Coordinates of C-alpha atoms in Angstrom, one line a residue:
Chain A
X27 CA -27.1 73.8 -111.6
X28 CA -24.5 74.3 -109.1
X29 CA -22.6 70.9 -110.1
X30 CA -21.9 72.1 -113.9
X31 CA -18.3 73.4 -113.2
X32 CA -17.2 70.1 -111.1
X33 CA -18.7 68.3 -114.3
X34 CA -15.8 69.8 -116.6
X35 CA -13.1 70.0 -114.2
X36 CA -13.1 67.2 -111.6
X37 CA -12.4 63.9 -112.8
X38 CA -14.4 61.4 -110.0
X39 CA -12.1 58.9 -108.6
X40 CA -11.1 57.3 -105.1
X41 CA -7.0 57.0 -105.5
X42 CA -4.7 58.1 -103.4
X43 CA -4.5 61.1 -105.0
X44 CA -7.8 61.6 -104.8
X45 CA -8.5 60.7 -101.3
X46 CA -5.4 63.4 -100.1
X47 CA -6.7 66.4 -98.3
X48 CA -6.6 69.6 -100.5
X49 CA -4.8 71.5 -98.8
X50 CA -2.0 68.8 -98.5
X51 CA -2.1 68.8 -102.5
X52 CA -2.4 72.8 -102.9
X53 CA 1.3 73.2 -100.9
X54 CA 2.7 70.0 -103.1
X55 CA 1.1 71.4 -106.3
X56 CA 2.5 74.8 -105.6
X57 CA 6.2 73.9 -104.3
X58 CA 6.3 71.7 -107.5
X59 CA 5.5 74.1 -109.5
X60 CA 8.4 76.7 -107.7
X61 CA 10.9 74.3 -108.1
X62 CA 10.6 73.9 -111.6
X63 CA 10.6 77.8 -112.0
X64 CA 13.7 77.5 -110.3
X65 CA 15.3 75.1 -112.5
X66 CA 18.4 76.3 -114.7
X67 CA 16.9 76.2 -118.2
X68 CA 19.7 74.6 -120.0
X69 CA 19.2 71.1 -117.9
X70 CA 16.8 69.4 -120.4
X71 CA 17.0 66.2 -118.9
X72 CA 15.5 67.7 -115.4
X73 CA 12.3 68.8 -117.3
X74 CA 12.3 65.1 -119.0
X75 CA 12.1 63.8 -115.3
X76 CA 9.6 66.3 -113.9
X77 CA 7.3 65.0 -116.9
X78 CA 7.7 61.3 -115.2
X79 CA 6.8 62.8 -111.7
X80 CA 3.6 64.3 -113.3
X81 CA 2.7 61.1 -115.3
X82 CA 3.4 58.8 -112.5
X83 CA 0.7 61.2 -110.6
X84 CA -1.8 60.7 -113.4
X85 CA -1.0 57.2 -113.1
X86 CA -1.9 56.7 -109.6
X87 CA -4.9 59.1 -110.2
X88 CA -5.9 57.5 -113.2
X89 CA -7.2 60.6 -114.7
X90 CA -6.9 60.1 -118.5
X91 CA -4.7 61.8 -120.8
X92 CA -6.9 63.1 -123.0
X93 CA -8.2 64.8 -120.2
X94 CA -5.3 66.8 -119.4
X95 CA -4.5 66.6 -122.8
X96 CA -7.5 68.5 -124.0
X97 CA -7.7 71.1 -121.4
X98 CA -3.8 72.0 -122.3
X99 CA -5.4 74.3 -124.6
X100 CA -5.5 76.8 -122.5
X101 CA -1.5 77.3 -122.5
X102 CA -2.4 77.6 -127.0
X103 CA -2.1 82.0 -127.0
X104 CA 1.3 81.8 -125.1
X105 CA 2.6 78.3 -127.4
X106 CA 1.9 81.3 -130.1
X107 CA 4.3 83.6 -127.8
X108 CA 7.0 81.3 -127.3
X109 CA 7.2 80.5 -131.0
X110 CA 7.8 84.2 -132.0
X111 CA 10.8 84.4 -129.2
X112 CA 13.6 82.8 -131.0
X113 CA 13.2 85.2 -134.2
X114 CA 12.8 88.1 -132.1
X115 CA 15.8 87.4 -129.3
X116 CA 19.1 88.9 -129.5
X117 CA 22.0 87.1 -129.3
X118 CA 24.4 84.7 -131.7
X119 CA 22.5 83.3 -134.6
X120 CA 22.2 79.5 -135.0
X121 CA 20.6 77.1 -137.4
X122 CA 17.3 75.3 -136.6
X123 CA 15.9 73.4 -139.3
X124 CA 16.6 75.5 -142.2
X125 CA 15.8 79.1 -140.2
X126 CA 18.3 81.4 -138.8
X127 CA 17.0 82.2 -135.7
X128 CA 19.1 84.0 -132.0
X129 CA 20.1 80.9 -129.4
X130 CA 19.3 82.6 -126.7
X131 CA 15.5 83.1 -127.6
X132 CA 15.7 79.2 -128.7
X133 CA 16.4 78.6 -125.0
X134 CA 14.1 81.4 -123.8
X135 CA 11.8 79.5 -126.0
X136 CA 12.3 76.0 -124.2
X137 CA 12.4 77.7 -120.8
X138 CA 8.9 79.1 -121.1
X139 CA 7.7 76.2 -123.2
X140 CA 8.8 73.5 -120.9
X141 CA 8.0 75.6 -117.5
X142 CA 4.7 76.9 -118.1
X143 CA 3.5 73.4 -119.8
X144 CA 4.7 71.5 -116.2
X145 CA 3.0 74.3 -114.6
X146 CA -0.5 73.7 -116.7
X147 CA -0.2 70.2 -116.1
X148 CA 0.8 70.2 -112.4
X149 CA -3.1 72.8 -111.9
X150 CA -4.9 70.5 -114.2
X151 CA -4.1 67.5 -112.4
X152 CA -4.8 69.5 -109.4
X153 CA -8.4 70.2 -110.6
X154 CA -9.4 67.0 -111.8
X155 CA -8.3 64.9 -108.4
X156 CA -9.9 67.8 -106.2
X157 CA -13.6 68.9 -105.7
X158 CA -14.0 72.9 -106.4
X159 CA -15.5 72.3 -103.1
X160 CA -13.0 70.9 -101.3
X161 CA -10.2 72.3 -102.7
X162 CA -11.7 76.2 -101.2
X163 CA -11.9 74.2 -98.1
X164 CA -8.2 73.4 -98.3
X165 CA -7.4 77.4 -99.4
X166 CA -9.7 78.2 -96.4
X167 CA -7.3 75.7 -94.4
X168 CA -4.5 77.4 -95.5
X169 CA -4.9 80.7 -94.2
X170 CA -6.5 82.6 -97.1
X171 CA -8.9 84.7 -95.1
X172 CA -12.5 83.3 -94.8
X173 CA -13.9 86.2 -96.7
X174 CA -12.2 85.5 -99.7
X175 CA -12.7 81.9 -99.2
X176 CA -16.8 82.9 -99.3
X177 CA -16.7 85.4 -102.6
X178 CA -14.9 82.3 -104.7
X179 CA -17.7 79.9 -103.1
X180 CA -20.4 82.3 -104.4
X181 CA -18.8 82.5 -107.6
X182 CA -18.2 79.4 -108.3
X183 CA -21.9 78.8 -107.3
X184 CA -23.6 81.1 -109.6
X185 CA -20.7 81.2 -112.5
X186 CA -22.9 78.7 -114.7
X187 CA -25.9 80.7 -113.4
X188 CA -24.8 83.8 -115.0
X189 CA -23.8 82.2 -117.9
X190 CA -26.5 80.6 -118.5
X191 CA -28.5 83.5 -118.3
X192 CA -25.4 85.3 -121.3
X193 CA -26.4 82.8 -123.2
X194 CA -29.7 82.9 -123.4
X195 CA -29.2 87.1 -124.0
X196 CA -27.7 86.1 -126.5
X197 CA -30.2 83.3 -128.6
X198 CA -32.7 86.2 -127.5
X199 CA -30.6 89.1 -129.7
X200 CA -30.1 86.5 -132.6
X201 CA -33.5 85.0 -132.6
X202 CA -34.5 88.4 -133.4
X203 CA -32.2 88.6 -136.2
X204 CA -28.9 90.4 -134.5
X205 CA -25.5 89.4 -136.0
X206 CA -22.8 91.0 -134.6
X207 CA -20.4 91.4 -137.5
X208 CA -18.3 94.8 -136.7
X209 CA -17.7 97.4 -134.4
X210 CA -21.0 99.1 -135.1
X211 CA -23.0 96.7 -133.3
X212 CA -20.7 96.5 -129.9
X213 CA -23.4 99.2 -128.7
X214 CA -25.9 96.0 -128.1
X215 CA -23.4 93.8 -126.8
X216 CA -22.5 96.4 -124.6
X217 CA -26.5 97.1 -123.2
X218 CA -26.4 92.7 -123.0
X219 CA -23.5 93.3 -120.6
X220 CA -25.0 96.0 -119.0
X221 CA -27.7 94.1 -118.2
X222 CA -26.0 91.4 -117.2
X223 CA -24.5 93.3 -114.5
X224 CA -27.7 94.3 -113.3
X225 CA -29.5 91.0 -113.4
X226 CA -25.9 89.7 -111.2
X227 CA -26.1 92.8 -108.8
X228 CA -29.9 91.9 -108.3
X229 CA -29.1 88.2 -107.7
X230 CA -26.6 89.3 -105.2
X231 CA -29.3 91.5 -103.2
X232 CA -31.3 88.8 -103.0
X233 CA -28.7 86.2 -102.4
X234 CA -27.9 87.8 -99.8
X235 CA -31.6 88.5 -98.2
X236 CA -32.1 84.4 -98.8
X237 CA -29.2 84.2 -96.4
X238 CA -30.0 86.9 -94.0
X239 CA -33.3 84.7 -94.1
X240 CA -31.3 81.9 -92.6
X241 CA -29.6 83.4 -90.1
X242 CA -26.3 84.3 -91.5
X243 CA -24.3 86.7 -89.8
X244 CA -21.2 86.9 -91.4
X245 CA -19.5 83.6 -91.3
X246 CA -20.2 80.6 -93.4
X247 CA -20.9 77.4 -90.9
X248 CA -18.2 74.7 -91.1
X249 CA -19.7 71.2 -92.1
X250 CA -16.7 69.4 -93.3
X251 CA -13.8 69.6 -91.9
X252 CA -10.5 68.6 -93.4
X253 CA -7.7 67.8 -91.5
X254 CA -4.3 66.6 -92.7
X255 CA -2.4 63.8 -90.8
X256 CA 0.9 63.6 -90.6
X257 CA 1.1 60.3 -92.8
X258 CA -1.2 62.5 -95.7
X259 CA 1.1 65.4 -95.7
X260 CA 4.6 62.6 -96.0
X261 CA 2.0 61.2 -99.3
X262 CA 1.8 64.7 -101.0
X263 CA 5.3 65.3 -100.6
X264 CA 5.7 62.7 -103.2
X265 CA 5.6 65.1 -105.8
X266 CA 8.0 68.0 -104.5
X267 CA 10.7 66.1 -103.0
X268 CA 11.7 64.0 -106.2
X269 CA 11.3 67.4 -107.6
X270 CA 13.7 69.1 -105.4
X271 CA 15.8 66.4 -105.7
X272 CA 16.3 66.4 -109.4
X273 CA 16.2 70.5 -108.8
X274 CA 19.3 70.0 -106.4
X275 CA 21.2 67.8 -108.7
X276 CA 20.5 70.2 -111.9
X277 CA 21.6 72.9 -110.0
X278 CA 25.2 71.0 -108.8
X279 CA 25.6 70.2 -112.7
X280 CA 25.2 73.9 -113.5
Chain B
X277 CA -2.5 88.1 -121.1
X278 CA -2.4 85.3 -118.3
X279 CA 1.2 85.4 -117.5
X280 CA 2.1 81.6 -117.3
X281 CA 4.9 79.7 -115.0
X282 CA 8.9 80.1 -116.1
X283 CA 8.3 83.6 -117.5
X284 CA 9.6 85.8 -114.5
X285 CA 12.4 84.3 -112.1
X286 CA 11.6 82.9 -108.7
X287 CA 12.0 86.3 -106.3
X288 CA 9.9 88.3 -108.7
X289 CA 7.2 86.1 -108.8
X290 CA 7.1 85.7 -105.0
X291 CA 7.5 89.4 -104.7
X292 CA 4.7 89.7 -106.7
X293 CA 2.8 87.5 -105.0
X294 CA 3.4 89.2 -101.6
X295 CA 2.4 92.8 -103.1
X296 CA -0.8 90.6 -104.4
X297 CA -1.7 89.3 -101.2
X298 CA -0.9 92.8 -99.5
X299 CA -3.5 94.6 -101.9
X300 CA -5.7 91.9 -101.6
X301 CA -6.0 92.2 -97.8
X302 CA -6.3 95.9 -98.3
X303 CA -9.5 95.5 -100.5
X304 CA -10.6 92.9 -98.7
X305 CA -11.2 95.5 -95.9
X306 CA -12.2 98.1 -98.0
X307 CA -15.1 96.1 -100.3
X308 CA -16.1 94.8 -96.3
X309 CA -16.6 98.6 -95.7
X310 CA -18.0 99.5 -98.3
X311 CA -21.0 96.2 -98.3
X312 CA -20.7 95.0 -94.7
X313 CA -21.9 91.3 -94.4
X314 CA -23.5 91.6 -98.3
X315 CA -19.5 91.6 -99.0
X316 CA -19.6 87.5 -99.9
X317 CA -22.7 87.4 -101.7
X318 CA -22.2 90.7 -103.6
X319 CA -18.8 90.5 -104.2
X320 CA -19.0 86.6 -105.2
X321 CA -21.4 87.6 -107.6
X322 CA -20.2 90.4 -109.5
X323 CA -17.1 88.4 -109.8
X324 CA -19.4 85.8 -111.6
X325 CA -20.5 88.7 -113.9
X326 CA -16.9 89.4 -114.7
X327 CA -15.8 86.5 -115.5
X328 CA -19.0 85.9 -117.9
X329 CA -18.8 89.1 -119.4
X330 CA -14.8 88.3 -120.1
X331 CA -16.5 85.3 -122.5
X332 CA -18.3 88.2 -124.8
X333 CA -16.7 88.3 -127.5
X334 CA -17.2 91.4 -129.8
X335 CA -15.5 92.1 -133.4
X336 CA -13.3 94.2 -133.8
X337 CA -12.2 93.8 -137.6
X338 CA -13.0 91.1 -140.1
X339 CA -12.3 88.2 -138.3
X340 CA -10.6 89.2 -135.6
X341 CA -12.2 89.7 -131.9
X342 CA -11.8 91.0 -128.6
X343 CA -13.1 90.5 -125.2
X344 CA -13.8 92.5 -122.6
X345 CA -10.8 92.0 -119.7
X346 CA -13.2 94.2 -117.5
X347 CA -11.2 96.3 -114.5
X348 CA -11.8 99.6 -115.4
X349 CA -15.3 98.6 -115.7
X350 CA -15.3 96.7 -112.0
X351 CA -14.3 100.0 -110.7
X352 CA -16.6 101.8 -112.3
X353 CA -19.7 99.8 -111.5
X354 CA -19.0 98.8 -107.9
X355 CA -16.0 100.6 -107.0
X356 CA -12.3 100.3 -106.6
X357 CA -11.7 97.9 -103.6
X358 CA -14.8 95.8 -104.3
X359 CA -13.7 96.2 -108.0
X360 CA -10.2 95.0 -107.6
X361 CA -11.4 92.4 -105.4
X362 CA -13.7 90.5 -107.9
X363 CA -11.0 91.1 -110.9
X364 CA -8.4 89.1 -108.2
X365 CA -10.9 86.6 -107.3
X366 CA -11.5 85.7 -111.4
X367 CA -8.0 85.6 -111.1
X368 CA -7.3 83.6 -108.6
X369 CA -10.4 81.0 -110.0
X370 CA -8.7 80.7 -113.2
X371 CA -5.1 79.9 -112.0
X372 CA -6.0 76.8 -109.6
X373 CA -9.2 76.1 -111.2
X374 CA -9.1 76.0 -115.0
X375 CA -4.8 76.3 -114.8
X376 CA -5.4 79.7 -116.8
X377 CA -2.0 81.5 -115.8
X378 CA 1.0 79.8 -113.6
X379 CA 0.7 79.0 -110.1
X380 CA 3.6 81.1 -109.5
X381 CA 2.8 84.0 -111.6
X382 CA -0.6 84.4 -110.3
X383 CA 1.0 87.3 -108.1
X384 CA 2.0 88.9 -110.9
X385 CA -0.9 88.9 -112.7
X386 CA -3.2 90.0 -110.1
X387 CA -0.5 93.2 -110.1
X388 CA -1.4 93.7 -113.7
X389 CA -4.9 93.0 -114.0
X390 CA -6.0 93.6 -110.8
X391 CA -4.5 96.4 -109.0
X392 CA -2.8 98.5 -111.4
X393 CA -6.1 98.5 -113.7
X394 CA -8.4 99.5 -111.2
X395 CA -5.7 101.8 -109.6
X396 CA -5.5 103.6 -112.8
X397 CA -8.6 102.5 -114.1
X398 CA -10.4 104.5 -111.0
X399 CA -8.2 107.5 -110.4
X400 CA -8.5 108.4 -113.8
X401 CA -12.2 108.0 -113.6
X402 CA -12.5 110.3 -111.0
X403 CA -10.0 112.6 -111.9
X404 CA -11.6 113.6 -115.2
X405 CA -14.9 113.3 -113.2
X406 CA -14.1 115.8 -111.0
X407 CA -13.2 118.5 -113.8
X408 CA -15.8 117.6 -116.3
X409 CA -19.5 119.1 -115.5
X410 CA -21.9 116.7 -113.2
X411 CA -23.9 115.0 -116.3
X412 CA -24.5 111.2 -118.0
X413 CA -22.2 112.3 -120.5
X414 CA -19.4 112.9 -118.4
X415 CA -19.2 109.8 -116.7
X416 CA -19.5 107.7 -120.4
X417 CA -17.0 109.8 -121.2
X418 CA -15.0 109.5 -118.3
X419 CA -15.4 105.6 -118.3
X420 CA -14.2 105.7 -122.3
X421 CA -10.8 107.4 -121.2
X422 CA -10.3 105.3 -117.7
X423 CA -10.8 102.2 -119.6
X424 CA -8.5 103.4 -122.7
X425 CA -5.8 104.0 -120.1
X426 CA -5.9 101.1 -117.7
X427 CA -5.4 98.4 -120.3
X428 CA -1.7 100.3 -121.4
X429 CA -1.1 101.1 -117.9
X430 CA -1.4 97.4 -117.0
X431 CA 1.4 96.3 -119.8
X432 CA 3.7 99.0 -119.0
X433 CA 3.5 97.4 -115.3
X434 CA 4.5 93.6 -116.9
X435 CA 7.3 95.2 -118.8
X436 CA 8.2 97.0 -115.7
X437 CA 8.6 93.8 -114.2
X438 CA 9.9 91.9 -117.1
X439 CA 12.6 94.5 -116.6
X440 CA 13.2 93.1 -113.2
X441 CA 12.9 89.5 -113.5
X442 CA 12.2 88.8 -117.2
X443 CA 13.4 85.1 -117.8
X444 CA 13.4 86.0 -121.4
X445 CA 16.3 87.4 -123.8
X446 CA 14.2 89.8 -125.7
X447 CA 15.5 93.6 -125.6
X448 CA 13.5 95.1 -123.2
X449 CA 12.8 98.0 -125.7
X450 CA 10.8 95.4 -128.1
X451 CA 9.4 94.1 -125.6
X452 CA 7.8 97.8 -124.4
X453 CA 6.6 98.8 -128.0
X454 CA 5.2 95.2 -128.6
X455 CA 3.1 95.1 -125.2
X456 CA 2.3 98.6 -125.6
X457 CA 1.6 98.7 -129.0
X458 CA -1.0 95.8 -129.0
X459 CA -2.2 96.5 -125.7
X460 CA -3.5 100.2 -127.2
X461 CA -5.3 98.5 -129.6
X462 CA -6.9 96.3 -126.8
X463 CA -7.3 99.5 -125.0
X464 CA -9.2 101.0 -127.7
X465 CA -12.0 97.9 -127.6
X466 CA -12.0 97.8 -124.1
X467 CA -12.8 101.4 -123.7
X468 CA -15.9 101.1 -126.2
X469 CA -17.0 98.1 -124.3
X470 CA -16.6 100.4 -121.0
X471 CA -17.9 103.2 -122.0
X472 CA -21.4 101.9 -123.7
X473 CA -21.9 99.3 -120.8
X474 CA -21.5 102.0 -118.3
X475 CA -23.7 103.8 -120.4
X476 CA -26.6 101.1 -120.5
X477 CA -26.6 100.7 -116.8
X478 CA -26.7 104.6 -116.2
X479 CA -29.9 104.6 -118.5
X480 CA -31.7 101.7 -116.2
X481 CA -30.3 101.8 -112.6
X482 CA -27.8 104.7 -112.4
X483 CA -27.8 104.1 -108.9
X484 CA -25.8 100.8 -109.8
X485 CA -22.7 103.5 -110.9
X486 CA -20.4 103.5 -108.1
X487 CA -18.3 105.5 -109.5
X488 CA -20.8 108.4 -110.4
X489 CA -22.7 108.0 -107.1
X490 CA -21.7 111.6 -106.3
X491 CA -22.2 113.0 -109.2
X492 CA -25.6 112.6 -110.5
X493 CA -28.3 114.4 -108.2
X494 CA -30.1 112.1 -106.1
X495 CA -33.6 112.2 -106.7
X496 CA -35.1 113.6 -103.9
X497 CA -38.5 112.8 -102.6
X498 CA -41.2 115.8 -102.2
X499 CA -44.4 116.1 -100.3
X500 CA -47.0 118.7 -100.8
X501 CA -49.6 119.1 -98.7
X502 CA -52.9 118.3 -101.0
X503 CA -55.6 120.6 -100.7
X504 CA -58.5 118.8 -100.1
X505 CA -61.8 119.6 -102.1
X506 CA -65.4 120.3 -101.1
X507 CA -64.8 124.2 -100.3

């Protein structure tokens, strides 16, 4: 019950990558991903070489591309976005395969595009080498207070829980014949969410007595620890430094 | 509306990040005032509830549907700091977990969907609360407008800071009627959703109502001295 989110997300492996401590990958995710931010967007052929840093990391991962590839769909409303810009920018107006569309929003287009795609890939591959688990031990690791730490431990615990329980709401309203099919009917989806909230609330009261139970008294007990060597933190910087690197060199062309 | 990586420059996405972090830490000792040590399980678990009930989808028109995004309603149900803490946490969840938003940007849309919601979300809650007469119908009512205005007030905040650090050459003018524009229209579903949730849970456990704690009289409980038969 509690394993159903690793399921999707994590891909089970024992690479390098894999083996890495998360917090170790968290900072090398995240600088990666600045550094491309900070990237002048008319370099092309920097983007072209942060690709080959991200595939060479799936490589060495082996997490398939289908994998990543399917899960890209979460970037689909904003590919919709970036296709609008170049007919809604300002700026000269340039040819592009038969349409007359600004050059600037072309390269506004491409920036976003190429950026946010890197950015995708760089969290997916971050997901799929990393155990939920671990990887809240590596944000507890880096300083994000314990608290926080706890709430996205308890949601990630009971998030399948809770949709499980939506789900079956909802083969309960349609068993009984309920289609919603406009606005008219948003009252019973509304009372199903309403409920909802009170089934959650109620699982958190007694969530919480179950733990009281066990003598908890405000702090979660530590039973793996995850330290980062010296010689793990030099492996993760694999992926920022050729970044920075090709960053450095885009910038001196610029 | 998951803002993703290259569409704000690097300082405003790290300032956003630090204002995040800042109102995190602030409702992270607020919600811990508010539940005491029930903060992790409670808070974890509403958060759940969020980000299920961000998976209903509802029509709208033929075809099209909306989904609930949920911070005005978080406010409402469990308060503002424990509120804005869940709505963060979702966020946080879907940035490194599922890659839903940018890394980078995940300051800036915990600004958006996070605080300024529940911010506006809330105050406008209460403010109308505190005019309108102490019934059910008020707080629906209430709910229906604070939901209506958070969604808007959210988009103005991106195009307040695509103004800033925008990466993108659209006029910022579009840019304000197209986010505002659509995001009304969002508003609109989000504030039906809001407003007949609310009113589901008022008709069950209206103690569950954060936000209209104060309002509703608490039912009191009364002794009377039985007379005892047999004179």
């Amino acid at each position: 019950m509690s394993g159903g989110h690793s399921d999707r997300l994590y891909v089970p492996g024992a690479s390098a990558v894999h083996r890495l401590p998360p917090q170790c990958k968290l900072v090398a995710v995240l600088t990666f991903v600045l550094i491309v931010v900070a990237t002048p967007r008319d370099q092309f052929w920097a983007f072209g070489l942060y690709a080959v840093v991200l595939a060479s990391v799936a490589a060495v991962a082996r997490v398939p591309a289908p994998v990543i590839l399917r899960r890209m769909v979460v970037e689909l409303p904003f590919l919709v976005f970036a296709l609008l810009l170049p007919f809604v920018s300002h700026g000269e107006r340039v040819q592009f395969f038969g349409l007359t569309v600004s050059e600037a929003g072309l390269l506004g287009a491409w920036n976003v595009l190429a950026k946010g795609t890197l950015g995708v890939v760089a969290s997916i591959l971050l997901a799929a080498t990393t155990e939920p688990r671990t990887l809240l031990l590596g944000l507890e690791r880096l300083h994000l207070p314990a608290l926080m730490v706890q709430i996205m431990s308890f949601m990630f615990r009971y998030a399948d829980v809770i949709g499980g329980e939506m789900h079956r709401m909802r083969i309960a309203r349609e068993s009984r014949g309920f289609q919603a099919r406009d606005v008219r009917q948003l009252r019973v989806v509304a009372q199903s969410a309403g409920a909802l909230f009170i089934r959650s609330y109620e699982r958190g009261e007694r969530v919480h007595l179950a733990m009281l139970s066990r003598g908890y008294a405000g702090s979660m007990p530590v039973i793996v620890d995850v330290r980062a060597g010296r010689g793990q933190w030099l492996t993760a910087a694999a992926l920022p430094m050729p970044a920075l690197a090709i960053a450095v060199t885009a910038w001196s062309l610029t | 509306m998951h803002v993703p990586d290259g569409f704000f420059d690097v300082p405003v996405s790290v300032g956003g990040g630090v204002v995040a972090a800042g109102g995190v830490a602030l409702c992270l000792r607020g919600a811990h005032r508010e539940l005491d040590d029930r903060t992790a399980p409670m808070a974890g678990l509403v958060a759940a509830f969020i980000f299920a009930a961000q998976m209903i989808n509802f029509p709208v028109a033929s075809g099209t549907s909306g989904h609930l995004l949920g911070g005005a309603l978080a406010a409402i149900l469990v308060g503002p700091y424990t509120g804005a803490l869940c709505v963060a946490v979702v966020l946080l969840v879907q940035g490194v977990f599922f890659a839903d938003g940018g890394l980078t940007a995940l300051g800036i849309n915990m600004v958006d969907m996070s605080l300024v919601t529940v911010l506006v979300g809330y105050a406008v809650f209460r403010g109308l609360l505190r005019v309108l007469p102490s019934t059910r119908k008020s707080v629906v009512a209430s709910s229906f407008v604070a939901a209506l205005v958070s969604v808007p007030a959210a988009a103005l905040s991106f195009v307040l800071l695509y103004a800033v650090g925008g990466t993108t050459d659209v006029p910022l003018g579009q840019v304000a009627t197209a986010m505002l524009g659509v995001h009304i229209l969002i508003g609109i579903g989000e504030a039906f959703m809001t407003a007949l949730t609310v009113a589901s849970v008022m008709a069950t456990r209206p103690d569950l109502v954060f936000g209209a704690r104060h309002v509703l009289p608490t039912l009191e409980l009364r002794t009377t001295p039985a007379t005892v038969g047999g004179s």
